[in-house]
Amino acid sequence: MIYGIGTDLCDVRRIERVLARKGERFAHKVLGPHELEVWRARSARVPGRGLRYLATRFAAKEAFSKAIGLGMHMPMTWRACEVVNVPGGAPQIRLHGELARWFAARGLKAHVSVTDESDHAAAFVVVEHLPSQP
């Protein structure tokens, strides 16, 4: 059964301006540990790829926060929610700490899709409530 749906559209140029103004502090605020490693590696190779990676993660976390109905309020925090790629490349939500416990206690599972073009990044999240096991 669907618990919630969230979507977000992010202007990559806006993320670029914030990053220029705040530097890595902005990335540290939004990205979890694994995401920071990927962002740094992508930014070192091609700065535009790193920028779009940051924008897609920003959009995905906004969409996830909407799908769970909390917005950016505890236990939902930027760094407690990571969007990682499984070996085949598909994005997947990975939660940490209190948010992970909150999510698991409700028997929820998230599905995420992200995409980007030169000026926009978008994300779509569906959270489902899994039936209880007898």
PDB file of C-alpha atoms in Angstrom:
ATOM      1  CA  MET A   1       0.000   0.000   0.000  1.00  0.00           C
ATOM      2  CA  ILE A   2       1.321   3.471  -0.852  1.00  0.00           C
ATOM      3  CA  TYR A   3       2.263   5.478   2.234  1.00  0.00           C
ATOM      4  CA  GLY A   4       3.329   8.622   0.407  1.00  0.00           C
ATOM      5  CA  ILE A   5       4.593  10.159  -2.830  1.00  0.00           C
ATOM      6  CA  GLY A   6       7.022  13.028  -3.172  1.00  0.00           C
ATOM      7  CA  THR A   7       8.566  14.887  -6.057  1.00  0.00           C
ATOM      8  CA  ASP A   8      10.993  17.788  -6.373  1.00  0.00           C
ATOM      9  CA  LEU A   9      12.413  19.850  -9.201  1.00  0.00           C
ATOM     10  CA  CYS A  10      15.659  21.656  -8.479  1.00  0.00           C
ATOM     11  CA  ASP A  11      17.294  24.429 -10.506  1.00  0.00           C
ATOM     12  CA  VAL A  12      20.942  23.376 -10.852  1.00  0.00           C
ATOM     13  CA  ARG A  13      21.959  27.031 -11.264  1.00  0.00           C
ATOM     14  CA  ARG A  14      20.537  27.775  -7.809  1.00  0.00           C
ATOM     15  CA  ILE A  15      22.632  24.975  -6.299  1.00  0.00           C
ATOM     16  CA  GLU A  16      25.655  26.341  -8.170  1.00  0.00           C
ATOM     17  CA  ARG A  17      25.129  29.813  -6.675  1.00  0.00           C
ATOM     18  CA  VAL A  18      24.748  28.449  -3.143  1.00  0.00           C
ATOM     19  CA  LEU A  19      27.836  26.277  -3.590  1.00  0.00           C
ATOM     20  CA  ALA A  20      29.815  29.286  -4.848  1.00  0.00           C
ATOM     21  CA  ARG A  21      28.684  31.332  -1.843  1.00  0.00           C
ATOM     22  CA  LYS A  22      29.026  28.707   0.900  1.00  0.00           C
ATOM     23  CA  GLY A  23      31.610  26.363  -0.574  1.00  0.00           C
ATOM     24  CA  GLU A  24      31.958  22.827   0.718  1.00  0.00           C
ATOM     25  CA  ARG A  25      29.959  23.714   3.839  1.00  0.00           C
ATOM     26  CA  PHE A  26      26.806  23.451   1.731  1.00  0.00           C
ATOM     27  CA  ALA A  27      27.762  19.997   0.458  1.00  0.00           C
ATOM     28  CA  HIS A  28      28.557  18.909   4.043  1.00  0.00           C
ATOM     29  CA  LYS A  29      25.115  20.086   5.148  1.00  0.00           C
ATOM     30  CA  VAL A  30      23.226  18.216   2.410  1.00  0.00           C
ATOM     31  CA  LEU A  31      25.294  15.093   1.687  1.00  0.00           C
ATOM     32  CA  GLY A  32      25.932  12.048   3.854  1.00  0.00           C
ATOM     33  CA  PRO A  33      29.391  10.453   4.185  1.00  0.00           C
ATOM     34  CA  HIS A  34      29.173   8.181   1.132  1.00  0.00           C
ATOM     35  CA  GLU A  35      27.589  10.914  -0.997  1.00  0.00           C
ATOM     36  CA  LEU A  36      30.392  13.334  -0.061  1.00  0.00           C
ATOM     37  CA  GLU A  37      32.995  10.877  -1.365  1.00  0.00           C
ATOM     38  CA  VAL A  38      31.142  10.442  -4.658  1.00  0.00           C
ATOM     39  CA  TRP A  39      30.558  14.204  -4.998  1.00  0.00           C
ATOM     40  CA  ARG A  40      34.254  14.981  -4.469  1.00  0.00           C
ATOM     41  CA  ALA A  41      35.338  12.341  -6.988  1.00  0.00           C
ATOM     42  CA  ARG A  42      32.857  13.485  -9.635  1.00  0.00           C
ATOM     43  CA  SER A  43      33.653  17.157  -9.041  1.00  0.00           C
ATOM     44  CA  ALA A  44      37.392  16.484  -9.400  1.00  0.00           C
ATOM     45  CA  ARG A  45      36.894  14.781 -12.773  1.00  0.00           C
ATOM     46  CA  VAL A  46      34.208  17.044 -14.236  1.00  0.00           C
ATOM     47  CA  PRO A  47      32.909  19.907 -12.055  1.00  0.00           C
ATOM     48  CA  GLY A  48      29.527  19.950 -13.849  1.00  0.00           C
ATOM     49  CA  ARG A  49      28.952  16.279 -13.021  1.00  0.00           C
ATOM     50  CA  GLY A  50      29.621  16.954  -9.363  1.00  0.00           C
ATOM     51  CA  LEU A  51      27.233  19.886  -9.414  1.00  0.00           C
ATOM     52  CA  ARG A  52      24.436  17.847 -11.014  1.00  0.00           C
ATOM     53  CA  TYR A  53      25.096  14.997  -8.561  1.00  0.00           C
ATOM     54  CA  LEU A  54      24.634  17.415  -5.648  1.00  0.00           C
ATOM     55  CA  ALA A  55      21.453  18.806  -7.231  1.00  0.00           C
ATOM     56  CA  THR A  56      19.917  15.342  -7.767  1.00  0.00           C
ATOM     57  CA  ARG A  57      20.654  14.379  -4.154  1.00  0.00           C
ATOM     58  CA  PHE A  58      19.133  17.642  -2.926  1.00  0.00           C
ATOM     59  CA  ALA A  59      15.996  16.993  -4.996  1.00  0.00           C
ATOM     60  CA  ALA A  60      15.759  13.348  -3.888  1.00  0.00           C
ATOM     61  CA  LYS A  61      15.955  14.262  -0.198  1.00  0.00           C
ATOM     62  CA  GLU A  62      13.294  16.934  -0.636  1.00  0.00           C
ATOM     63  CA  ALA A  63      11.068  14.406  -2.444  1.00  0.00           C
ATOM     64  CA  PHE A  64      11.700  11.765   0.234  1.00  0.00           C
ATOM     65  CA  SER A  65      10.850  14.199   3.036  1.00  0.00           C
ATOM     66  CA  LYS A  66       7.548  14.940   1.294  1.00  0.00           C
ATOM     67  CA  ALA A  67       6.775  11.257   0.717  1.00  0.00           C
ATOM     68  CA  ILE A  68       7.190  10.419   4.418  1.00  0.00           C
ATOM     69  CA  GLY A  69       5.102  13.434   5.390  1.00  0.00           C
ATOM     70  CA  LEU A  70       7.683  15.099   7.646  1.00  0.00           C
ATOM     71  CA  GLY A  71       9.280  17.705   5.454  1.00  0.00           C
ATOM     72  CA  MET A  72      12.642  18.713   6.889  1.00  0.00           C
ATOM     73  CA  HIS A  73      11.675  18.079  10.509  1.00  0.00           C
ATOM     74  CA  MET A  74      13.145  15.555  12.938  1.00  0.00           C
ATOM     75  CA  PRO A  75      13.909  12.787  12.560  1.00  0.00           C
ATOM     76  CA  MET A  76      14.333  13.759   8.874  1.00  0.00           C
ATOM     77  CA  THR A  77      17.660  15.485   8.315  1.00  0.00           C
ATOM     78  CA  TRP A  78      19.717  16.015   5.185  1.00  0.00           C
ATOM     79  CA  ARG A  79      22.586  13.778   6.294  1.00  0.00           C
ATOM     80  CA  ALA A  80      20.408  11.000   7.779  1.00  0.00           C
ATOM     81  CA  CYS A  81      19.116  10.237   4.276  1.00  0.00           C
ATOM     82  CA  GLU A  82      21.546   9.210   1.551  1.00  0.00           C
ATOM     83  CA  VAL A  83      20.852   8.340  -2.057  1.00  0.00           C
ATOM     84  CA  VAL A  84      23.334   5.703  -3.165  1.00  0.00           C
ATOM     85  CA  ASN A  85      23.655   3.742  -6.371  1.00  0.00           C
ATOM     86  CA  VAL A  86      23.446  -0.055  -6.255  1.00  0.00           C
ATOM     87  CA  PRO A  87      25.962  -1.974  -8.425  1.00  0.00           C
ATOM     88  CA  GLY A  88      23.651  -1.852 -11.472  1.00  0.00           C
ATOM     89  CA  GLY A  89      23.465   1.949 -11.129  1.00  0.00           C
ATOM     90  CA  ALA A  90      19.922   2.349  -9.809  1.00  0.00           C
ATOM     91  CA  PRO A  91      19.524   4.886  -6.986  1.00  0.00           C
ATOM     92  CA  GLN A  92      18.419   3.661  -3.593  1.00  0.00           C
ATOM     93  CA  ILE A  93      17.575   5.407  -0.311  1.00  0.00           C
ATOM     94  CA  ARG A  94      19.884   4.577   2.624  1.00  0.00           C
ATOM     95  CA  LEU A  95      18.842   5.894   6.041  1.00  0.00           C
ATOM     96  CA  HIS A  96      20.871   6.400   9.209  1.00  0.00           C
ATOM     97  CA  GLY A  97      20.279   6.868  12.923  1.00  0.00           C
ATOM     98  CA  GLU A  98      16.929   7.987  14.293  1.00  0.00           C
ATOM     99  CA  LEU A  99      15.431   8.373  10.810  1.00  0.00           C
ATOM    100  CA  ALA A 100      16.283   4.742   9.979  1.00  0.00           C
ATOM    101  CA  ARG A 101      14.651   3.583  13.221  1.00  0.00           C
ATOM    102  CA  TRP A 102      11.561   5.770  12.612  1.00  0.00           C
ATOM    103  CA  PHE A 103      11.213   4.432   9.059  1.00  0.00           C
ATOM    104  CA  ALA A 104      11.687   0.767  10.023  1.00  0.00           C
ATOM    105  CA  ALA A 105       9.227   1.018  12.929  1.00  0.00           C
ATOM    106  CA  ARG A 106       6.519   1.943  10.438  1.00  0.00           C
ATOM    107  CA  GLY A 107       7.360  -0.913   8.058  1.00  0.00           C
ATOM    108  CA  LEU A 108       8.170   1.399   5.156  1.00  0.00           C
ATOM    109  CA  LYS A 109      10.153   0.932   1.963  1.00  0.00           C
ATOM    110  CA  ALA A 110      11.257   3.719  -0.394  1.00  0.00           C
ATOM    111  CA  HIS A 111      11.696   3.762  -4.156  1.00  0.00           C
ATOM    112  CA  VAL A 112      13.528   6.698  -5.756  1.00  0.00           C
ATOM    113  CA  SER A 113      14.200   7.926  -9.260  1.00  0.00           C
ATOM    114  CA  VAL A 114      16.457  10.868 -10.118  1.00  0.00           C
ATOM    115  CA  THR A 115      17.253  12.632 -13.358  1.00  0.00           C
ATOM    116  CA  ASP A 116      19.045  15.747 -14.486  1.00  0.00           C
ATOM    117  CA  GLU A 117      19.535  17.949 -17.490  1.00  0.00           C
ATOM    118  CA  SER A 118      21.854  20.917 -17.798  1.00  0.00           C
ATOM    119  CA  ASP A 119      19.712  23.321 -15.734  1.00  0.00           C
ATOM    120  CA  HIS A 120      17.377  21.052 -13.750  1.00  0.00           C
ATOM    121  CA  ALA A 121      17.464  18.025 -11.492  1.00  0.00           C
ATOM    122  CA  ALA A 122      14.336  16.119 -10.556  1.00  0.00           C
ATOM    123  CA  ALA A 123      13.468  13.322  -8.177  1.00  0.00           C
ATOM    124  CA  PHE A 124      10.421  11.184  -7.568  1.00  0.00           C
ATOM    125  CA  VAL A 125       9.953   9.041  -4.450  1.00  0.00           C
ATOM    126  CA  VAL A 126       7.275   6.505  -3.624  1.00  0.00           C
ATOM    127  CA  VAL A 127       7.151   5.162  -0.083  1.00  0.00           C
ATOM    128  CA  GLU A 128       5.160   2.017   0.487  1.00  0.00           C
ATOM    129  CA  HIS A 129       3.881   0.452   3.676  1.00  0.00           C
ATOM    130  CA  LEU A 130       4.849  -3.190   3.722  1.00  0.00           C
ATOM    131  CA  PRO A 131       2.315  -5.660   5.111  1.00  0.00           C
ATOM    132  CA  SER A 132       3.177  -7.126   8.509  1.00  0.00           C
ATOM    133  CA  GLN A 133       4.628 -10.596   8.473  1.00  0.00           C
ATOM    134  CA  PRO A 134       2.631 -13.181  10.483  1.00  0.00           C
TER     135      PRO A 134
END
